[in-house]
Amino acid sequence: MTKRDLFILLIKLFGLFSLITSLFAFLPNNISFVMMQIDLFSIVWLIVAIAVVVALFTVLIFKADKVVRLLKLDQGFDDDKIELGNLKANDIVKLGAFIIGGFLIISQPF
């Protein structure tokens, strides 16, 4: 695995984490704001909020390679390869999903 692949994977995992967080926290809060008083401003606010969320996830999940290139995250390292032993890409995704799930459980208020 190269450094570029690692950064792309991390950006995509962060995008998935942000998607899950916003689906269960950000969007319900905005929808309840609209339901309290239905007027033009609140409807425009909800549409803009949904558009920003969708645009953010599109960039983070589908355009992660362009984000790495734009921020030059893969430059300045001595070695291009990362030795992970016998870990496969599928195992790394499982580990990332486990960590995201742990963060979601920890951050939920009781």
PDB file of N, CA, C and O in Angstrom, residues 1-11 64-82:
ATOM      1  N   MET A   1       0.852  -1.172   0.000  1.00  0.00           N
ATOM      2  CA  MET A   1       0.000   0.000   0.000  1.00  0.00           C
ATOM      3  C   MET A   1       0.898   1.237   0.000  1.00  0.00           C
ATOM      4  O   MET A   1       1.865   1.305   0.747  1.00  0.00           O
ATOM      5  N   THR A   2       0.546   2.193  -0.821  1.00  0.00           N
ATOM      6  CA  THR A   2       1.320   3.431  -0.889  1.00  0.00           C
ATOM      7  C   THR A   2       0.730   4.466   0.063  1.00  0.00           C
ATOM      8  O   THR A   2      -0.381   4.305   0.579  1.00  0.00           O
ATOM      9  N   LYS A   3       1.485   5.510   0.293  1.00  0.00           N
ATOM     10  CA  LYS A   3       1.011   6.599   1.161  1.00  0.00           C
ATOM     11  C   LYS A   3      -0.245   7.243   0.571  1.00  0.00           C
ATOM     12  O   LYS A   3      -1.170   7.582   1.291  1.00  0.00           O
ATOM     13  N   ARG A   4      -0.272   7.378  -0.743  1.00  0.00           N
ATOM     14  CA  ARG A   4      -1.426   7.971  -1.420  1.00  0.00           C
ATOM     15  C   ARG A   4      -2.685   7.133  -1.180  1.00  0.00           C
ATOM     16  O   ARG A   4      -3.741   7.678  -0.873  1.00  0.00           O
ATOM     17  N   ASP A   5      -2.556   5.814  -1.282  1.00  0.00           N
ATOM     18  CA  ASP A   5      -3.693   4.934  -1.030  1.00  0.00           C
ATOM     19  C   ASP A   5      -4.178   5.042   0.412  1.00  0.00           C
ATOM     20  O   ASP A   5      -5.380   5.007   0.679  1.00  0.00           O
ATOM     21  N   LEU A   6      -3.239   5.166   1.349  1.00  0.00           N
ATOM     22  CA  LEU A   6      -3.612   5.305   2.754  1.00  0.00           C
ATOM     23  C   LEU A   6      -4.398   6.588   2.996  1.00  0.00           C
ATOM     24  O   LEU A   6      -5.430   6.574   3.670  1.00  0.00           O
ATOM     25  N   PHE A   7      -3.941   7.698   2.426  1.00  0.00           N
ATOM     26  CA  PHE A   7      -4.645   8.959   2.617  1.00  0.00           C
ATOM     27  C   PHE A   7      -6.016   8.946   1.950  1.00  0.00           C
ATOM     28  O   PHE A   7      -6.979   9.490   2.489  1.00  0.00           O
ATOM     29  N   ILE A   8      -6.122   8.320   0.794  1.00  0.00           N
ATOM     30  CA  ILE A   8      -7.427   8.199   0.132  1.00  0.00           C
ATOM     31  C   ILE A   8      -8.374   7.372   0.997  1.00  0.00           C
ATOM     32  O   ILE A   8      -9.540   7.730   1.181  1.00  0.00           O
ATOM     33  N   LEU A   9      -7.872   6.288   1.564  1.00  0.00           N
ATOM     34  CA  LEU A   9      -8.683   5.444   2.435  1.00  0.00           C
ATOM     35  C   LEU A   9      -9.127   6.203   3.677  1.00  0.00           C
ATOM     36  O   LEU A   9     -10.294   6.123   4.082  1.00  0.00           O
ATOM     37  N   LEU A  10      -8.218   6.962   4.283  1.00  0.00           N
ATOM     38  CA  LEU A  10      -8.573   7.740   5.471  1.00  0.00           C
ATOM     39  C   LEU A  10      -9.612   8.810   5.161  1.00  0.00           C
ATOM     40  O   LEU A  10     -10.532   9.036   5.954  1.00  0.00           O
ATOM     41  N   ILE A  11      -9.499   9.467   4.035  1.00  0.00           N
ATOM     42  CA  ILE A  11     -10.469  10.497   3.655  1.00  0.00           C
ATOM     43  C   ILE A  11     -11.835   9.871   3.406  1.00  0.00           C
ATOM     44  O   ILE A  11     -12.868  10.395   3.830  1.00  0.00           O
ATOM     45  N   ALA A  64     -11.860  11.649  -3.465  1.00  0.00           N
ATOM     46  CA  ALA A  64     -10.799  11.643  -2.451  1.00  0.00           C
ATOM     47  C   ALA A  64      -9.417  11.769  -3.077  1.00  0.00           C
ATOM     48  O   ALA A  64      -8.529  12.399  -2.498  1.00  0.00           O
ATOM     49  N   ASP A  65      -9.223  11.207  -4.258  1.00  0.00           N
ATOM     50  CA  ASP A  65      -7.914  11.320  -4.901  1.00  0.00           C
ATOM     51  C   ASP A  65      -7.594  12.763  -5.286  1.00  0.00           C
ATOM     52  O   ASP A  65      -6.443  13.196  -5.195  1.00  0.00           O
ATOM     53  N   LYS A  66      -8.609  13.519  -5.661  1.00  0.00           N
ATOM     54  CA  LYS A  66      -8.386  14.929  -5.988  1.00  0.00           C
ATOM     55  C   LYS A  66      -8.089  15.748  -4.731  1.00  0.00           C
ATOM     56  O   LYS A  66      -7.312  16.702  -4.788  1.00  0.00           O
ATOM     57  N   VAL A  67      -8.693  15.373  -3.598  1.00  0.00           N
ATOM     58  CA  VAL A  67      -8.405  16.049  -2.332  1.00  0.00           C
ATOM     59  C   VAL A  67      -6.953  15.798  -1.930  1.00  0.00           C
ATOM     60  O   VAL A  67      -6.253  16.725  -1.503  1.00  0.00           O
ATOM     61  N   VAL A  68      -6.482  14.565  -2.082  1.00  0.00           N
ATOM     62  CA  VAL A  68      -5.089  14.241  -1.763  1.00  0.00           C
ATOM     63  C   VAL A  68      -4.151  15.021  -2.666  1.00  0.00           C
ATOM     64  O   VAL A  68      -3.134  15.557  -2.215  1.00  0.00           O
ATOM     65  N   ARG A  69      -4.475  15.103  -3.940  1.00  0.00           N
ATOM     66  CA  ARG A  69      -3.631  15.842  -4.880  1.00  0.00           C
ATOM     67  C   ARG A  69      -3.650  17.336  -4.579  1.00  0.00           C
ATOM     68  O   ARG A  69      -2.612  18.007  -4.632  1.00  0.00           O
ATOM     69  N   LEU A  70      -4.828  17.883  -4.243  1.00  0.00           N
ATOM     70  CA  LEU A  70      -4.948  19.309  -3.953  1.00  0.00           C
ATOM     71  C   LEU A  70      -4.175  19.693  -2.690  1.00  0.00           C
ATOM     72  O   LEU A  70      -3.470  20.705  -2.671  1.00  0.00           O
ATOM     73  N   LEU A  71      -4.291  18.879  -1.642  1.00  0.00           N
ATOM     74  CA  LEU A  71      -3.610  19.179  -0.378  1.00  0.00           C
ATOM     75  C   LEU A  71      -2.171  18.675  -0.335  1.00  0.00           C
ATOM     76  O   LEU A  71      -1.457  18.929   0.639  1.00  0.00           O
ATOM     77  N   LYS A  72      -1.746  17.950  -1.380  1.00  0.00           N
ATOM     78  CA  LYS A  72      -0.389  17.409  -1.501  1.00  0.00           C
ATOM     79  C   LYS A  72      -0.021  16.566  -0.279  1.00  0.00           C
ATOM     80  O   LYS A  72       1.052  16.704   0.305  1.00  0.00           O
ATOM     81  N   LEU A  73      -0.938  15.684   0.111  1.00  0.00           N
ATOM     82  CA  LEU A  73      -0.728  14.863   1.294  1.00  0.00           C
ATOM     83  C   LEU A  73       0.293  13.756   1.074  1.00  0.00           C
ATOM     84  O   LEU A  73       0.899  13.276   2.029  1.00  0.00           O
ATOM     85  N   ASP A  74       0.489  13.337  -0.157  1.00  0.00           N
ATOM     86  CA  ASP A  74       1.381  12.215  -0.423  1.00  0.00           C
ATOM     87  C   ASP A  74       2.818  12.644  -0.726  1.00  0.00           C
ATOM     88  O   ASP A  74       3.651  11.814  -1.047  1.00  0.00           O
ATOM     89  N   GLN A  75       3.119  13.912  -0.589  1.00  0.00           N
ATOM     90  CA  GLN A  75       4.458  14.403  -0.902  1.00  0.00           C
ATOM     91  C   GLN A  75       5.250  14.644   0.381  1.00  0.00           C
ATOM     92  O   GLN A  75       4.688  14.896   1.437  1.00  0.00           O
ATOM     93  N   GLY A  76       6.563  14.539   0.280  1.00  0.00           N
ATOM     94  CA  GLY A  76       7.436  14.844   1.403  1.00  0.00           C
ATOM     95  C   GLY A  76       7.803  13.644   2.255  1.00  0.00           C
ATOM     96  O   GLY A  76       8.394  13.813   3.315  1.00  0.00           O
ATOM     97  N   PHE A  77       7.481  12.442   1.828  1.00  0.00           N
ATOM     98  CA  PHE A  77       7.845  11.245   2.576  1.00  0.00           C
ATOM     99  C   PHE A  77       9.094  10.633   1.965  1.00  0.00           C
ATOM    100  O   PHE A  77       9.325  10.699   0.763  1.00  0.00           O
ATOM    101  N   ASP A  78       9.902   9.997   2.814  1.00  0.00           N
ATOM    102  CA  ASP A  78      11.124   9.355   2.329  1.00  0.00           C
ATOM    103  C   ASP A  78      10.816   8.109   1.517  1.00  0.00           C
ATOM    104  O   ASP A  78      11.418   7.864   0.485  1.00  0.00           O
ATOM    105  N   ASP A  79       9.885   7.312   1.989  1.00  0.00           N
ATOM    106  CA  ASP A  79       9.549   6.048   1.335  1.00  0.00           C
ATOM    107  C   ASP A  79       8.109   6.116   0.853  1.00  0.00           C
ATOM    108  O   ASP A  79       7.238   6.645   1.545  1.00  0.00           O
ATOM    109  N   ASP A  80       7.848   5.564  -0.339  1.00  0.00           N
ATOM    110  CA  ASP A  80       6.505   5.627  -0.904  1.00  0.00           C
ATOM    111  C   ASP A  80       5.604   4.506  -0.405  1.00  0.00           C
ATOM    112  O   ASP A  80       4.398   4.642  -0.397  1.00  0.00           O
ATOM    113  N   LYS A  81       6.170   3.416   0.046  1.00  0.00           N
ATOM    114  CA  LYS A  81       5.395   2.240   0.455  1.00  0.00           C
ATOM    115  C   LYS A  81       5.198   2.217   1.963  1.00  0.00           C
ATOM    116  O   LYS A  81       6.027   2.686   2.727  1.00  0.00           O
ATOM    117  N   ILE A  82       4.073   1.619   2.368  1.00  0.00           N
ATOM    118  CA  ILE A  82       3.790   1.356   3.770  1.00  0.00           C
ATOM    119  C   ILE A  82       3.720  -0.152   3.929  1.00  0.00           C
ATOM    120  O   ILE A  82       2.939  -0.813   3.252  1.00  0.00           O
TER     121      ILE A  82
END
